[in-house]
Short mmCIF file of C-alpha atoms and ligand atoms in Angstrom, two decimals:
data_model
loop_
_atom_site.label_atom_id
_atom_site.label_comp_id
_atom_site.label_asym_id
_atom_site.label_seq_id
_atom_site.Cartn_x
_atom_site.Cartn_y
_atom_site.Cartn_z
CA MET A 80 -0.11 -0.19 0.14
CA GLN A 81 1.47 3.66 -1.05
CA PRO A 82 1.47 6.38 1.76
CA ALA A 83 -1.11 8.84 1.91
CA TYR A 84 1.58 11.24 0.73
CA TYR A 85 2.43 9.26 -2.59
CA ASP A 86 0.34 11.47 -4.92
CA ASP A 87 -1.04 14.15 -2.60
CA PHE A 88 0.78 17.74 -1.96
CA LYS A 89 -1.03 18.50 1.31
CA GLU A 90 -0.09 15.30 2.96
CA ILE A 91 4.01 15.70 1.28
CA HIS A 92 3.64 18.78 3.43
CA ASN A 93 2.41 17.19 6.36
CA LYS A 94 4.72 14.42 6.23
CA TYR A 95 8.13 16.66 5.93
CA TRP A 96 7.40 19.07 8.49
CA SER A 97 6.53 16.29 10.89
CA MET A 98 10.10 15.06 10.14
CA LEU A 99 11.99 18.08 10.20
CA ASP A 100 10.19 18.58 13.70
CA GLU A 101 11.40 15.18 14.71
CA ALA A 102 14.60 15.81 13.88
CA VAL A 103 14.91 18.82 16.44
CA ALA A 104 13.64 16.92 19.15
CA ASN A 105 15.29 13.44 18.31
CA ARG A 106 19.08 13.53 18.12
CA ASN A 107 19.00 9.94 16.37
CA SER A 108 16.44 11.07 13.45
CA PRO A 109 18.49 11.19 10.08
CA PHE A 110 16.97 14.33 9.24
CA ARG A 111 18.91 15.87 12.31
CA ILE A 112 21.83 16.71 10.20
CA PRO A 113 21.18 18.31 6.91
CA VAL A 114 24.20 19.19 4.69
CA PHE A 115 24.10 23.01 4.42
CA ILE A 116 25.52 24.39 1.26
CA CYS A 117 26.68 27.99 0.36
CA ALA A 118 28.24 29.74 -2.34
CA ASN A 119 30.13 32.86 -3.27
CA GLN A 120 31.99 32.70 -7.00
CA ASP A 121 34.30 29.83 -6.57
CA GLU A 122 33.99 29.60 -3.09
CA ILE A 123 31.08 26.47 -3.18
CA ASP A 124 31.21 24.35 -0.04
CA GLY A 125 29.11 21.79 2.01
CA ARG A 126 29.45 20.52 5.37
CA ILE A 127 26.73 19.14 7.97
CA VAL A 128 25.03 21.17 10.35
CA VAL A 129 22.36 20.08 13.48
CA LEU A 130 18.89 21.34 12.72
CA ARG A 131 17.89 22.99 15.93
CA LYS A 132 14.78 24.65 14.96
CA SER A 133 11.72 24.00 12.58
CA ASP A 134 8.86 26.71 12.41
CA ARG A 135 6.43 25.71 10.11
CA ASP A 136 4.56 29.10 10.83
CA ASN A 137 6.91 30.92 9.50
CA ASN A 138 8.81 28.68 7.00
CA LEU A 139 11.92 28.46 8.79
CA LEU A 140 14.55 26.49 9.58
CA GLN A 141 17.67 27.24 12.02
CA PHE A 142 21.00 25.72 13.21
CA HIS A 143 23.85 27.40 15.37
CA THR A 144 27.85 28.11 14.35
CA ASP A 145 30.70 29.82 15.31
CA TYR A 146 30.74 33.64 13.97
CA ARG A 147 34.05 33.01 13.10
CA SER A 148 33.79 30.19 10.83
CA SER A 149 34.44 30.78 7.23
CA LYS A 150 30.97 30.08 6.22
CA ILE A 151 29.81 33.29 8.01
CA ASN A 152 31.77 35.15 5.10
CA ILE A 153 30.35 33.34 2.55
CA ILE A 154 26.53 33.94 3.85
CA LYS A 155 27.68 37.39 4.06
CA LYS A 156 28.47 37.98 0.45
CA ASN A 157 25.50 35.24 -0.49
CA SER A 158 22.45 34.70 1.82
CA ASN A 159 20.91 31.89 -0.52
CA ALA A 160 21.80 28.51 0.06
CA SER A 161 20.39 25.12 0.43
CA LEU A 162 19.98 22.23 2.82
CA VAL A 163 20.10 18.94 1.91
CA PHE A 164 18.38 16.02 4.04
CA TYR A 165 17.96 12.50 3.32
CA ASP A 166 16.06 9.56 5.65
CA LYS A 167 17.12 6.14 4.36
CA GLU A 168 14.38 3.97 5.89
CA GLU A 169 11.83 6.70 4.63
CA LYS A 170 13.35 6.86 1.36
CA ILE A 171 12.89 10.52 1.38
CA GLN A 172 14.86 13.38 0.40
CA LEU A 173 14.54 17.25 0.45
CA ARG A 174 16.24 19.75 -1.32
CA ILE A 175 15.54 23.38 0.33
CA LYS A 176 16.73 26.53 -1.09
CA VAL A 177 16.58 29.02 1.47
CA LYS A 178 18.12 32.77 2.05
CA CYS A 179 19.56 32.89 5.16
CA ILE A 180 19.48 35.73 7.91
CA ILE A 181 22.90 35.83 10.53
CA ASN A 182 22.02 36.15 14.11
CA ASN A 183 24.87 37.06 16.56
CA GLN A 184 24.56 39.16 19.82
CA ASN A 185 20.88 39.87 19.36
CA SER A 186 17.77 38.81 20.76
CA ILE A 187 17.37 35.36 18.26
CA SER A 188 21.10 34.38 19.59
CA GLU A 189 20.36 35.35 22.86
CA GLU A 190 17.29 33.07 23.38
CA SER A 191 18.89 30.18 21.81
CA TRP A 192 22.37 30.84 23.69
CA GLU A 193 20.31 30.31 27.05
CA LYS A 194 18.84 26.75 25.88
CA THR A 195 22.63 26.04 25.02
CA ARG A 196 24.01 23.61 27.71
CA HIS A 197 27.23 23.63 29.49
CA ILE A 198 28.66 20.66 27.23
CA SER A 199 27.40 22.17 24.04
CA ARG A 200 28.65 25.88 25.15
CA ARG A 201 32.55 24.58 24.90
CA CYS A 202 32.51 24.52 21.02
CA TYR A 203 32.27 28.71 20.95
CA LEU A 204 35.25 29.03 23.71
CA THR A 205 38.45 27.99 21.55
CA ASP A 206 40.70 30.89 21.29
CA ASP A 207 41.55 30.63 17.71
CA PRO A 208 38.95 30.82 14.94
CA PRO A 209 37.71 27.07 13.54
CA GLY A 210 39.56 26.76 10.13
CA THR A 211 42.94 28.07 11.66
CA ILE A 212 45.81 26.43 10.71
CA SER A 213 47.90 24.43 13.66
CA LYS A 214 51.28 23.09 13.52
CA ASP A 215 50.41 20.13 15.75
CA PRO A 216 47.06 18.24 15.64
CA THR A 217 44.48 19.76 17.82
CA SER A 218 40.97 20.50 19.31
CA GLY A 219 41.62 24.14 19.33
CA MET A 220 40.62 23.97 23.25
CA ILE A 221 42.83 24.91 26.40
CA SER A 222 42.89 21.33 28.43
CA LYS A 223 40.47 23.11 30.82
CA LEU A 224 37.69 22.95 27.90
CA GLU A 225 39.00 19.60 26.88
CA ASP A 226 37.91 18.50 30.31
CA PHE A 227 34.81 20.66 30.52
CA ASN A 228 36.52 22.33 33.32
CA TYR A 229 34.53 25.45 33.30
CA THR A 230 31.93 26.96 34.94
CA MET A 231 28.58 28.26 33.28
CA GLU A 232 29.66 31.72 34.13
CA GLN A 233 33.05 31.45 32.42
CA SER A 234 31.14 29.56 29.22
CA GLU A 235 29.60 33.28 28.53
CA GLU A 236 32.79 33.98 27.13
CA GLY A 237 31.51 32.05 24.19
CA TYR A 238 28.38 34.02 23.49
CA LYS A 239 29.84 36.62 21.17
CA ASN A 240 30.85 33.87 18.76
CA PHE A 241 27.90 31.93 19.06
CA THR A 242 25.71 32.58 15.96
CA VAL A 243 22.04 31.36 14.59
CA ILE A 244 21.64 31.10 11.09
CA GLN A 245 17.83 31.36 10.44
CA CYS A 246 17.02 29.71 6.88
CA LYS A 247 14.09 31.32 5.47
CA ILE A 248 12.78 28.62 2.90
CA LYS A 249 12.28 29.63 -0.66
CA SER A 250 11.45 26.75 -2.17
CA ILE A 251 11.60 22.33 -1.62
CA GLU A 252 12.04 19.69 -3.82
CA TRP A 253 10.58 16.82 -2.49
CA LEU A 254 11.79 13.01 -3.54
CA TYR A 255 10.33 9.57 -2.65
CA LEU A 256 11.40 6.60 -3.60
CA ALA A 257 9.46 3.80 -4.06
CA ALA A 258 9.32 0.39 -6.12
CA LYS A 259 6.06 1.04 -7.78
CA GLY A 260 7.65 4.55 -9.12
CA HIS A 261 9.28 7.57 -7.52
CA ARG A 262 7.66 10.51 -6.58
CA ARG A 263 8.93 14.24 -7.08
CA ALA A 264 7.40 17.26 -6.18
CA LYS A 265 8.39 20.64 -6.15
CA PHE A 266 7.01 23.56 -3.77
CA ASP A 267 7.43 27.19 -4.49
CA PHE A 268 7.02 29.11 -0.97
CA GLU A 269 7.99 32.53 -2.67
CA ASN A 270 5.27 32.28 -5.33
CA ASN A 271 2.70 29.70 -3.43
CA ASN A 272 2.70 27.26 -5.85
CA GLU A 273 3.59 23.35 -6.35
CA SER A 274 3.91 20.99 -9.05
CA TRP A 275 4.69 17.51 -9.98
CA LEU A 276 8.28 16.53 -11.55
CA VAL A 277 9.20 13.72 -13.38
CA PRO A 278 11.69 11.92 -11.13
C1 FMN B 407 27.39 15.50 13.12
C2 FMN B 407 27.99 16.53 12.62
C3 FMN B 407 27.50 17.96 13.20
C4 FMN B 407 27.85 19.11 12.98
N1 FMN B 407 26.97 20.11 13.24
C5 FMN B 407 27.46 21.51 12.83
C6 FMN B 407 26.51 22.66 13.45
O1 FMN B 407 25.60 22.65 13.92
N2 FMN B 407 27.24 23.56 12.98
C7 FMN B 407 28.35 24.09 12.29
O2 FMN B 407 28.96 25.23 12.18
N3 FMN B 407 29.03 22.87 12.34
C8 FMN B 407 28.82 21.59 12.43
N4 FMN B 407 29.96 20.88 12.32
C9 FMN B 407 31.05 20.96 11.74
C10 FMN B 407 30.83 21.03 10.35
O3 FMN B 407 30.56 20.09 9.15
C11 FMN B 407 32.13 21.97 9.50
O4 FMN B 407 33.25 21.01 9.86
C12 FMN B 407 32.23 23.38 10.47
O5 FMN B 407 31.43 24.07 10.58
C13 FMN B 407 33.44 24.12 9.81
O6 FMN B 407 33.10 24.15 8.51
P1 FMN B 407 33.15 25.65 7.99
O7 FMN B 407 33.49 26.94 8.82
O8 FMN B 407 33.90 25.51 6.70
O9 FMN B 407 31.61 26.08 7.46
C14 FMN B 407 29.15 19.21 12.39
C15 FMN B 407 29.58 18.16 12.21
C16 FMN B 407 29.31 17.15 11.90
C17 FMN B 407 30.22 15.86 11.26
#
């Protein structure tokens, strides 16, 4: 039997939003770690990020990063980017085109920072920016950080680096692999239309 979303746009919307919501809540969800791709001229690059928020009402997805990371400079030059998700069990791929908003030291980053736990704050406490060349193999952290030997108060130092990337969805391309025949659909959020595509 085919699932309800096999040939129904509304059911597809319900399905992928439930998968995105689940990914934020469940660290084992395959949609938890999409590939984020951004580009400025020939600086085209992709990397895994952790999905931290999905907001159906506002067509928004969010992840966290370090303000000093190289993707920030790319996004500043070109805020158009892409998120790619795949769930092997569900056989569902999403290719989401987005417009990025960088949030650093504002109310959005503050709200997420408050919810960022001691253990996760460590990433934002390195002296040198991510991507800095090192003579020796390194975590970039002083041993105190490696041992989680810092107070919550000391972790506040990382707030200036902590950044929330809001990804406003422009379009979603859905691909569902099925033995009977694949299904591909495109949802254009900017022009508010949807269409079937040949897979
Ligand atoms: C499972 C996993 C989760 C990751 N989550 C994030 C994340 O949420 N944010 C982030 O900036 N980097 C994350 N990374 C690291 C990035 O993939 C990347 O290596 C890093 O951001 C540096 O890349 P860039 O500065 O060139 O963008 C994650 C990597 C892995 C393997």
